[in-house]
PDB file of C-alpha atoms in Angstrom:
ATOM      1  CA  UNK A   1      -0.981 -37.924  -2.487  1.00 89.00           C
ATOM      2  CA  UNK A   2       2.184 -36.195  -3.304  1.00 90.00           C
ATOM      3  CA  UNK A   3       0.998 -34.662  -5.902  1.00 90.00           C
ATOM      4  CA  UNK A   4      -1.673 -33.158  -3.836  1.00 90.00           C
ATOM      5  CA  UNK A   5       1.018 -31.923  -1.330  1.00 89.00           C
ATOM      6  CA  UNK A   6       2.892 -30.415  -4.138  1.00 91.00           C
ATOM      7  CA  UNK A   7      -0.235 -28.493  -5.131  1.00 88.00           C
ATOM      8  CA  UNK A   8      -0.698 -27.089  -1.593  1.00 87.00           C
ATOM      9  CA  UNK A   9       2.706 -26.113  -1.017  1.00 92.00           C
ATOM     10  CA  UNK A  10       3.610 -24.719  -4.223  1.00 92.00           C
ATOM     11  CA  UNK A  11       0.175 -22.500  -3.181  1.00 88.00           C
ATOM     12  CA  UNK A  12       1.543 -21.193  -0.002  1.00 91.00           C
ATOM     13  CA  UNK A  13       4.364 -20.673  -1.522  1.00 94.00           C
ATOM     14  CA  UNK A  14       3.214 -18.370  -3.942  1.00 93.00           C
ATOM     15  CA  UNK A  15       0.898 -16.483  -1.713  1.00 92.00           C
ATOM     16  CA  UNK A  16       3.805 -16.112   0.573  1.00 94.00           C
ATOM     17  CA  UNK A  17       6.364 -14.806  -2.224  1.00 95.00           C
ATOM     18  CA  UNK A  18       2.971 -12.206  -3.104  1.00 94.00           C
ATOM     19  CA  UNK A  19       3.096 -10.822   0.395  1.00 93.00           C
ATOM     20  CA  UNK A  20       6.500 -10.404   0.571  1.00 93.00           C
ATOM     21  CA  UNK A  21       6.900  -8.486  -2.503  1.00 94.00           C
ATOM     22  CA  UNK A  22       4.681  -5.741  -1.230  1.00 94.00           C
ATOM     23  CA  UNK A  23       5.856  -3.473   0.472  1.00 94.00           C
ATOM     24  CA  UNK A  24       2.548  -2.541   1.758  1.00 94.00           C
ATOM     25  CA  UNK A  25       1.580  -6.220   2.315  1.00 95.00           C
ATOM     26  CA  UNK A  26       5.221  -7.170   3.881  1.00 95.00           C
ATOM     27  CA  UNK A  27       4.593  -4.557   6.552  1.00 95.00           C
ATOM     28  CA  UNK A  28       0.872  -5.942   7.627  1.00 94.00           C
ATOM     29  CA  UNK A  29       2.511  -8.900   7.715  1.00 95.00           C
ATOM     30  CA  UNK A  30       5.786  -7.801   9.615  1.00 94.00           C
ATOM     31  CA  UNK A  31       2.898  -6.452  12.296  1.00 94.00           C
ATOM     32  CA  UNK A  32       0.799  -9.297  12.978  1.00 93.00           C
ATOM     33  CA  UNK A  33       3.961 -11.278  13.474  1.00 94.00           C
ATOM     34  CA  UNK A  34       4.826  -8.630  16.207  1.00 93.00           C
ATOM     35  CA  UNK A  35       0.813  -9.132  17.662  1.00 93.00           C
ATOM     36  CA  UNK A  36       0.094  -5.420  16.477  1.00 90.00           C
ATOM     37  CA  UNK A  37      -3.466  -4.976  15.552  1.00 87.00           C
ATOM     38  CA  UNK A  38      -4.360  -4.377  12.266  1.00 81.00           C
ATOM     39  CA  UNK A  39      -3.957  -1.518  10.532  1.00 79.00           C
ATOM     40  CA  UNK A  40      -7.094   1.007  10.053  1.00 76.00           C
ATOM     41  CA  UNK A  41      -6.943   4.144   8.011  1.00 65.00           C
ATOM     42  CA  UNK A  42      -8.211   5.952  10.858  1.00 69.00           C
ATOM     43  CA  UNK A  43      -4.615   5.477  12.189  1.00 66.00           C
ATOM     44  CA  UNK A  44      -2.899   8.675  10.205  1.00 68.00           C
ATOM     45  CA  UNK A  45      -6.498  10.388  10.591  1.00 67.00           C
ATOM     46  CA  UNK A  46      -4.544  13.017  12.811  1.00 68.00           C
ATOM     47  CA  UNK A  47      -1.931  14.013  10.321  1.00 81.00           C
ATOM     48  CA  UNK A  48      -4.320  16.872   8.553  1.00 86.00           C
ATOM     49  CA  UNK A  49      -1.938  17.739   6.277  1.00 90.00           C
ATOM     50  CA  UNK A  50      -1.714  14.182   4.720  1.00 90.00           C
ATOM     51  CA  UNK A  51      -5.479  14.187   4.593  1.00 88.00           C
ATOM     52  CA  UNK A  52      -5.444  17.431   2.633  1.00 92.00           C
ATOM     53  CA  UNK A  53      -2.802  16.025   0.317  1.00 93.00           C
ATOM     54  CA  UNK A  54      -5.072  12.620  -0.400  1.00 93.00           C
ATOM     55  CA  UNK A  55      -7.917  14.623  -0.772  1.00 93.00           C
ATOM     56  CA  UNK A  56      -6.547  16.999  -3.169  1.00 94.00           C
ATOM     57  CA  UNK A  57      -5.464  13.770  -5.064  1.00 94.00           C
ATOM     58  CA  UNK A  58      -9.298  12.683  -4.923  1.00 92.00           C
ATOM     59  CA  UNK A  59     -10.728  15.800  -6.394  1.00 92.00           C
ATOM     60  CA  UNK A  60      -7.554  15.867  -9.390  1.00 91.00           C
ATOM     61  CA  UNK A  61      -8.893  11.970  -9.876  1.00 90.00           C
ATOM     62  CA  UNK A  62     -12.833  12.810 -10.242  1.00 88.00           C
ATOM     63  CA  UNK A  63     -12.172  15.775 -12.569  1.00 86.00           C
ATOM     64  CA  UNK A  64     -13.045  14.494 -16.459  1.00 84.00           C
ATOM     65  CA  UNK A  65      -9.884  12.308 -17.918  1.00 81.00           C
ATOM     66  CA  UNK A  66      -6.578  14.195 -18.841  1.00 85.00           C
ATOM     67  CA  UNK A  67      -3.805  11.964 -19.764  1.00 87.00           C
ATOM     68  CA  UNK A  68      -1.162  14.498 -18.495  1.00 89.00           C
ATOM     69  CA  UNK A  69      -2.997  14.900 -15.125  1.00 89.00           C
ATOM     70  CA  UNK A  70      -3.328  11.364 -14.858  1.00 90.00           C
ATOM     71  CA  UNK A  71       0.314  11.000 -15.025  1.00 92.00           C
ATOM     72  CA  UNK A  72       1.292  13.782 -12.897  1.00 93.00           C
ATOM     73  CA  UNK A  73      -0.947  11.837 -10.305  1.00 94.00           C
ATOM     74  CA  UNK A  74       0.416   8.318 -11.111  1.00 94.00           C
ATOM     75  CA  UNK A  75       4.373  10.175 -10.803  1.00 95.00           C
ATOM     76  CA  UNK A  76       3.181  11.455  -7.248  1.00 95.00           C
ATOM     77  CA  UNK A  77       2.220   8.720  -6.071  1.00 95.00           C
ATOM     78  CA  UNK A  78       4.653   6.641  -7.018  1.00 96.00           C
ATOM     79  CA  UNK A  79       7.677   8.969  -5.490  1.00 97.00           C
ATOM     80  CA  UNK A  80       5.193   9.045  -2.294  1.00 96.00           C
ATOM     81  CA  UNK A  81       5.453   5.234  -2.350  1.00 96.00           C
ATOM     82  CA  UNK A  82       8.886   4.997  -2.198  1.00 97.00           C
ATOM     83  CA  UNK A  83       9.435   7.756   0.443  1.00 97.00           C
ATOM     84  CA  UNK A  84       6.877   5.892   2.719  1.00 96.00           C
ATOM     85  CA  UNK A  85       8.013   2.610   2.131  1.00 97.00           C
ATOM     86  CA  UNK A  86      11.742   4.230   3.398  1.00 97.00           C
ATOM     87  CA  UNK A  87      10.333   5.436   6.470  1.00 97.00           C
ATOM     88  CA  UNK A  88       8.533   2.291   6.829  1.00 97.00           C
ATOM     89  CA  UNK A  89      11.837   0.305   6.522  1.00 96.00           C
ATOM     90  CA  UNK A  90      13.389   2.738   8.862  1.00 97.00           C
ATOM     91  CA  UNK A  91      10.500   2.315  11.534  1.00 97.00           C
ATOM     92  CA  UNK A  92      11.140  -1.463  11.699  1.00 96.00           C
ATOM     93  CA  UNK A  93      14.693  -1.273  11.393  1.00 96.00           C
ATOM     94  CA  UNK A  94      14.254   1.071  14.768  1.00 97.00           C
ATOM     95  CA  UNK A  95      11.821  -1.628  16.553  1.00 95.00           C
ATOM     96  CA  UNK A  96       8.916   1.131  16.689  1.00 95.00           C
ATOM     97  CA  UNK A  97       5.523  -0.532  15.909  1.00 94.00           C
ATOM     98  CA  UNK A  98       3.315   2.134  15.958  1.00 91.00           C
ATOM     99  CA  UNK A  99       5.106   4.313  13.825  1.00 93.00           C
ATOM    100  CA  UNK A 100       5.510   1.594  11.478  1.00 94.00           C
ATOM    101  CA  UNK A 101       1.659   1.443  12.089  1.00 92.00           C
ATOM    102  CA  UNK A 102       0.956   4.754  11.013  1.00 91.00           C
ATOM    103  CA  UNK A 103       3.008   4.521   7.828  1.00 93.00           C
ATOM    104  CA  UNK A 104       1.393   1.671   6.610  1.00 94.00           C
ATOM    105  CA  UNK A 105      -2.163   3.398   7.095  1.00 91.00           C
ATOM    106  CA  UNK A 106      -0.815   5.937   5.075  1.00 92.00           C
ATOM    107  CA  UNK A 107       0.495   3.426   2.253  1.00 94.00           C
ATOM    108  CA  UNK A 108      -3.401   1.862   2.411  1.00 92.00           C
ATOM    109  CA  UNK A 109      -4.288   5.876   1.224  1.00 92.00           C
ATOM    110  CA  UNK A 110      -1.987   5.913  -1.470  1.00 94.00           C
ATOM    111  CA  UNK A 111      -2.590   1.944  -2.452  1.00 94.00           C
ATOM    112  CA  UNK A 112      -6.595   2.997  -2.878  1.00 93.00           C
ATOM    113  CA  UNK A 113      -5.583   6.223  -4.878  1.00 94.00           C
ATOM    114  CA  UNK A 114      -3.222   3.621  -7.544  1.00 94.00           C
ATOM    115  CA  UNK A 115      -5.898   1.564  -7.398  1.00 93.00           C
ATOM    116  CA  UNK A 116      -8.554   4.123  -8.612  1.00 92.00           C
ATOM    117  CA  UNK A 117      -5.947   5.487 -10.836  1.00 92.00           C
ATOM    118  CA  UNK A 118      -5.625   2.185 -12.940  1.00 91.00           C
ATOM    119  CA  UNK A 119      -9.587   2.176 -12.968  1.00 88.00           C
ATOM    120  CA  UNK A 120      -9.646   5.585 -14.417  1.00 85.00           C
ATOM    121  CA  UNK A 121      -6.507   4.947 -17.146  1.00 79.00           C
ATOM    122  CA  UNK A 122      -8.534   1.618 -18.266  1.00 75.00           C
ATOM    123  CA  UNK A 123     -10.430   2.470 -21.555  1.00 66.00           C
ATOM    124  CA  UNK A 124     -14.307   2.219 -20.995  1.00 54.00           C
TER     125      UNK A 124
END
């Protein structure tokens, strides 16, 4: 029995230490604690600019492979990772939900675009 206690602690705990090590994840988290609805991607769908910029990403991702565009694209987003998560930090640090909200929609863009990145940098 204790062992089986054990088992299903040491499991929360790890899915809890998972969570809180991404930023992305942290902040979904930090807003259901608050009772903020989840986040949807639709929520930064205003910002047309930021659209353009993930959509120019998209294309740069679909062309045929090239190592140093890859890169350039895996450098972006990586420096747009951090400067989100900083406003994202800030937002919470300032109480303001929805603009924490609307950052983390935003990280959920860039999260997909690493994600399709590592798909495209694995051999096939």
């Amino acid at each position: 029995e204790e062992q089986y206690y054990s088992e299903q602690h040491s499991s929360l705990i790890n899915k809890a230490y998972q969570t809180l090590l991404n930023p992305l994840s942290r902040g979904l988290y930090l807003l259901e604690l608050n009772g903020v609805e989840p986040v949807q991607e639709t929520d930064c769908d205003a910002d047309s600019v930021f659209l353009m910029e993930i959509m120019e990403i998209n294309e740069k991702l679909a062309e045929p492979k090239n190592e140093a565009i890859l890169e350039d694209i895996e450098t972006l987003i990586k420096v747009k990772q951090e400067e989100l998560t900083k406003e994202l930090t800030a937002a919470f640090e300032r109480a303001d939900l929805q603009e924490a909200k609307k950052l983390l929609a935003k990280m959920k863009y860039f999260a997909n675009l690493e994600d399709k990145l590592k798909n495209k940098k694995i051999p096939s």
